[in-house]
mmCIF file of C-alpha atoms in Angstrom:
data_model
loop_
_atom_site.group_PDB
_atom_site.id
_atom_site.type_symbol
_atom_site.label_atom_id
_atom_site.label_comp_id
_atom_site.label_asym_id
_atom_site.label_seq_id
_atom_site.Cartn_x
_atom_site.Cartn_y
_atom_site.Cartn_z
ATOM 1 C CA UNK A 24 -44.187 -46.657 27.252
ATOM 2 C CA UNK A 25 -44.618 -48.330 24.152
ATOM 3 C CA UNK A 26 -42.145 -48.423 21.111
ATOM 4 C CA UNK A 27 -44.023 -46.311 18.956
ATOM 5 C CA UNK A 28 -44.527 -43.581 21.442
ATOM 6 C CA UNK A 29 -40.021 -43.812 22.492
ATOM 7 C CA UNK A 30 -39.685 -43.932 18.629
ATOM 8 C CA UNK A 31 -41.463 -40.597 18.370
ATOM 9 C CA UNK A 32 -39.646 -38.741 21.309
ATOM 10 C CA UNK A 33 -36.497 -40.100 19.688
ATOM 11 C CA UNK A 34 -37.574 -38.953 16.687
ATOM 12 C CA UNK A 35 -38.681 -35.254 17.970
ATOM 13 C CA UNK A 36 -34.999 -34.805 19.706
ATOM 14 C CA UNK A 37 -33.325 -35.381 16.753
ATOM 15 C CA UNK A 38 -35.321 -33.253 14.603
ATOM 16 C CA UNK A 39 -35.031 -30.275 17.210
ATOM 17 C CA UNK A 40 -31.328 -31.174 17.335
ATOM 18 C CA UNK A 41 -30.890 -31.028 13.570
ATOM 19 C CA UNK A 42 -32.721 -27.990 12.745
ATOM 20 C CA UNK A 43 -30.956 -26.207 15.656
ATOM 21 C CA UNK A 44 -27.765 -27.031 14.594
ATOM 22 C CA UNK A 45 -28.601 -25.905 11.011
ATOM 23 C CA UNK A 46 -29.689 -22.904 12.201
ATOM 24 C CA UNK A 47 -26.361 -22.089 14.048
ATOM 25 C CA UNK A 48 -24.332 -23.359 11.114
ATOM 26 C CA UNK A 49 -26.340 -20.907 9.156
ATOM 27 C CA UNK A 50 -25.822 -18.255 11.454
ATOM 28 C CA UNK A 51 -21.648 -18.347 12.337
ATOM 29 C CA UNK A 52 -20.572 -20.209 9.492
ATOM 30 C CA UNK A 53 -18.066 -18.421 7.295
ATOM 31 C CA UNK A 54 -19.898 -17.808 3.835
ATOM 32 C CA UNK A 55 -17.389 -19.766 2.132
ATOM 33 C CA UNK A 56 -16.040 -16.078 0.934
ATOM 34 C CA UNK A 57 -12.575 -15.857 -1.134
ATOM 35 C CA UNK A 58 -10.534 -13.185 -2.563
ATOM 36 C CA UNK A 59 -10.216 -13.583 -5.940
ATOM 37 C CA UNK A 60 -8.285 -10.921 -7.562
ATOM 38 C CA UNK A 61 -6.934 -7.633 -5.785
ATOM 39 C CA UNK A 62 -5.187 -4.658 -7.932
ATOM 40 C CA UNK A 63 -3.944 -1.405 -7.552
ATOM 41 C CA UNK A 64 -3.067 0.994 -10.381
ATOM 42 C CA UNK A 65 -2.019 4.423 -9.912
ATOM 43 C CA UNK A 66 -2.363 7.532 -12.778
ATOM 44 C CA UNK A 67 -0.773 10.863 -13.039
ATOM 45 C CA UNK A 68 -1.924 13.405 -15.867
ATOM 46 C CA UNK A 69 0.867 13.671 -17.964
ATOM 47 C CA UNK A 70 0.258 16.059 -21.043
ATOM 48 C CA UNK A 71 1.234 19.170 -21.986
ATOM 49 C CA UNK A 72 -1.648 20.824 -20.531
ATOM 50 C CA UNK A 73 -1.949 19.297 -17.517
ATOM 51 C CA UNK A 74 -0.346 20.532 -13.816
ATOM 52 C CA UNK A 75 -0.858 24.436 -14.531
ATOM 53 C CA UNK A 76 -1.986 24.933 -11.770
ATOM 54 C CA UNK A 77 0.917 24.319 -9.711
ATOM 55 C CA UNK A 78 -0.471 21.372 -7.967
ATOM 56 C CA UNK A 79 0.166 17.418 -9.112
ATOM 57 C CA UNK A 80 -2.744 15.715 -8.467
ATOM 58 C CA UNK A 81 -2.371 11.813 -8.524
ATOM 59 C CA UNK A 82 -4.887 8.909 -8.273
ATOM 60 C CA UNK A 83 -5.053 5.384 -7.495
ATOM 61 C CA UNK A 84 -7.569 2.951 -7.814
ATOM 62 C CA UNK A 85 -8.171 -0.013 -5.635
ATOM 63 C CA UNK A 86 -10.180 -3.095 -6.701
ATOM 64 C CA UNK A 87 -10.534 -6.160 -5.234
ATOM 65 C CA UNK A 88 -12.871 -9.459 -6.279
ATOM 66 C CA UNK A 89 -14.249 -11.643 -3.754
ATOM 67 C CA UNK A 90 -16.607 -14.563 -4.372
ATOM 68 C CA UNK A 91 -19.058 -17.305 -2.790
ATOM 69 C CA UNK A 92 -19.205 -20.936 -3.085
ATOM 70 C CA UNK A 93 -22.678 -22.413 -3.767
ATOM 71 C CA UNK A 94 -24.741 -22.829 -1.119
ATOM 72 C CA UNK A 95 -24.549 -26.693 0.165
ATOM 73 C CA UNK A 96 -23.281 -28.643 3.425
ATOM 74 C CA UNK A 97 -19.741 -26.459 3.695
ATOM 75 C CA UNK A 98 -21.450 -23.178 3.350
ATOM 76 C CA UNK A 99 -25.322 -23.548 4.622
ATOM 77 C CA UNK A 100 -26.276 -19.750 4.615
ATOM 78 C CA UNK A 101 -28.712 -19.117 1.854
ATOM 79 C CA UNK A 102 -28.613 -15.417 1.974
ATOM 80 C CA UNK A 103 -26.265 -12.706 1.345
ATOM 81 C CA UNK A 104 -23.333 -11.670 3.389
ATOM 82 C CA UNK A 105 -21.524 -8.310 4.122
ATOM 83 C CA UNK A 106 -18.286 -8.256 2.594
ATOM 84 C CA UNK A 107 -16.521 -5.638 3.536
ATOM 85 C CA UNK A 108 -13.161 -4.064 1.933
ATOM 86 C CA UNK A 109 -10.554 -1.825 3.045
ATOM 87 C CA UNK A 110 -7.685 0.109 1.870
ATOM 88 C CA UNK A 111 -5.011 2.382 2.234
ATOM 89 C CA UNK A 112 -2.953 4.698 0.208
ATOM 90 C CA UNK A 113 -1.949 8.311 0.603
ATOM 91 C CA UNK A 114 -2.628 8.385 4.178
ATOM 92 C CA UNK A 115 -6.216 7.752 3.357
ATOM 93 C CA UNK A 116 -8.136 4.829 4.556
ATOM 94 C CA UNK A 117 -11.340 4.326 3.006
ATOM 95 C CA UNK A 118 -13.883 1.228 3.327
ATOM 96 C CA UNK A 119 -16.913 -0.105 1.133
ATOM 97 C CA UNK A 120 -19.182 -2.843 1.566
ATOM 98 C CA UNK A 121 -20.895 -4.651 -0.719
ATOM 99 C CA UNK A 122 -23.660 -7.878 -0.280
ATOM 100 C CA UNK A 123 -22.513 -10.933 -2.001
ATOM 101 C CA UNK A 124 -25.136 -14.066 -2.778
ATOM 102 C CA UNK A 125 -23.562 -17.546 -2.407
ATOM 103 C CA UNK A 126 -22.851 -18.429 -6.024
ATOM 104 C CA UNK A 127 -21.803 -15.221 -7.237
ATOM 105 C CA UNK A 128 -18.930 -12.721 -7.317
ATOM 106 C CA UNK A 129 -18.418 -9.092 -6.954
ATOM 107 C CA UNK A 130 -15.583 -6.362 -7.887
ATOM 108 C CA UNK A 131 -15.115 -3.789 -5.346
ATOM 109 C CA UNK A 132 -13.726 -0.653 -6.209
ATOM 110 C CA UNK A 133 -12.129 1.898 -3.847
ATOM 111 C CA UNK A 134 -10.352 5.414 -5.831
ATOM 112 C CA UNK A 135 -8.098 7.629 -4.330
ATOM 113 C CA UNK A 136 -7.305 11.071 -4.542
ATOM 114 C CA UNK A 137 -3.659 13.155 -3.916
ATOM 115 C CA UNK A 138 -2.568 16.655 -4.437
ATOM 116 C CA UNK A 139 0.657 17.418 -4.343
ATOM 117 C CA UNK A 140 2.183 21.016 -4.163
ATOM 118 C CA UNK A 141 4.212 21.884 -6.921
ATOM 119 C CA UNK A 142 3.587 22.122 -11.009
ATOM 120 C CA UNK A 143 6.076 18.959 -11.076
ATOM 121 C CA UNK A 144 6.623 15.382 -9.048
ATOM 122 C CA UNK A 145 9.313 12.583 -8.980
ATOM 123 C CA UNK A 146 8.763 9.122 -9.359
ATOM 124 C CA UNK A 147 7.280 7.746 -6.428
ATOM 125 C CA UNK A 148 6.070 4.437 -5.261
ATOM 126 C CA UNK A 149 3.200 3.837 -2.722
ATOM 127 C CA UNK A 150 1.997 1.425 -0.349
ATOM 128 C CA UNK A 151 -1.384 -0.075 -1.075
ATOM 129 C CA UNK A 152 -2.849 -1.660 1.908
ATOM 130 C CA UNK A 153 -5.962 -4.125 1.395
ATOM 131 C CA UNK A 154 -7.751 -5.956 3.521
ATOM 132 C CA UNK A 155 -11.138 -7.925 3.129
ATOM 133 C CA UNK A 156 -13.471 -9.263 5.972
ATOM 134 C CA UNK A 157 -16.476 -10.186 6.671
ATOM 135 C CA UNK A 158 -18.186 -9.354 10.147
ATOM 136 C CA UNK A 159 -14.912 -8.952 12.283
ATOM 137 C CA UNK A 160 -13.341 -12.035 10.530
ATOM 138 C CA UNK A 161 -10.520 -10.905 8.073
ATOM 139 C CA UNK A 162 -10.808 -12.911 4.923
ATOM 140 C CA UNK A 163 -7.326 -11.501 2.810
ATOM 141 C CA UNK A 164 -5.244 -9.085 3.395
ATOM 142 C CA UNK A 165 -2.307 -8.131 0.924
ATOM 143 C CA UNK A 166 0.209 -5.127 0.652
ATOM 144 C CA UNK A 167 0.060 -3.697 -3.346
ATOM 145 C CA UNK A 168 2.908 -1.133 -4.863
ATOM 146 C CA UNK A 169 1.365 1.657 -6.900
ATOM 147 C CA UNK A 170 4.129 2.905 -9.416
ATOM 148 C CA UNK A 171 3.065 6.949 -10.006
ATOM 149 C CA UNK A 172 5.135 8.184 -12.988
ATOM 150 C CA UNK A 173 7.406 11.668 -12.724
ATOM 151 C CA UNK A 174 5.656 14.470 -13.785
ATOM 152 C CA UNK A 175 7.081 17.823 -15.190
ATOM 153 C CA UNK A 176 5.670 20.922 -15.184
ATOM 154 C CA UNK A 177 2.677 22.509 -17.693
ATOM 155 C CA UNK A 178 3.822 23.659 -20.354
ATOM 156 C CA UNK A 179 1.317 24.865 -22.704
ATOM 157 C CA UNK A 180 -0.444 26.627 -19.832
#
């Protein structure tokens, strides 16, 4: 065999070598995903009008921002991966997914919903439970307080 025709082969291997290991980089890499920001507010009507109806009914509002790196050597996919977010509060669990581009971020918003018997409620404080992940990798998970103000009776009902 002749030089030129072992530098091909040579050649050949380590382009099939390369482009399959780029393609399994690509394919079970971890996006490069963070968490950038995660918040939980809670809100209780409050005015004179409001809780006539002898029911309190309370809301909180989950949002969490997650983000890509660029596409380069540390995060080789090109397209757009599932990020998926979770949370809890109330005894409710609810989960969106969004697509997020390398390069690029994207605010995730998850509300929730109480009713409470009663034309009035105390103070109370709840447990917001967050988690982020992508495929069945979690990527952050934090524990929030929600701070839902007392609430007295209607009283222009």
């Amino acid at each position: 065999m002749s030089w030129s025709r072992r530098l091909w082969v040579v050649l050949a291997v380590l382009a099939v070598i390369g482009a399959s290991g780029a393609i399994l980089a690509s394919m079970y890499g971890d996006g490069a995903v963070s968490v950038d920001d995660v918040n939980a507010t809670g809100a209780t009507p409050t005015n004179v009008t409001a809780n006539c109806e002898d029911v309190v009914v309370r809301s909180a509002t989950v949002t969490a921002t997650v983000s890509r790196a660029e596409s380069g050597l540390d995060n080789p996919q090109v397209w757009a991966v599932g990020i998926a977010v979770r949370a809890s509060v109330f005894g409710d669990t609810k989960r969106r997914v969004v697509s997020v581009p390398p390069g690029t971020s994207r605010t995730v918003t998850v509300p929730f919903t109480s009713v409470r018997e009663g034309s009035w409620a105390p103070q109370s404080f709840e447990d917001v439970v967050i988690q982020v992940s992508q495929g069945s990798a979690t990527v952050g998970e934090r524990t929030e307080t929600v701070t839902l103000v007392p609430v007295k009776a209607g009283e222009d009902c």
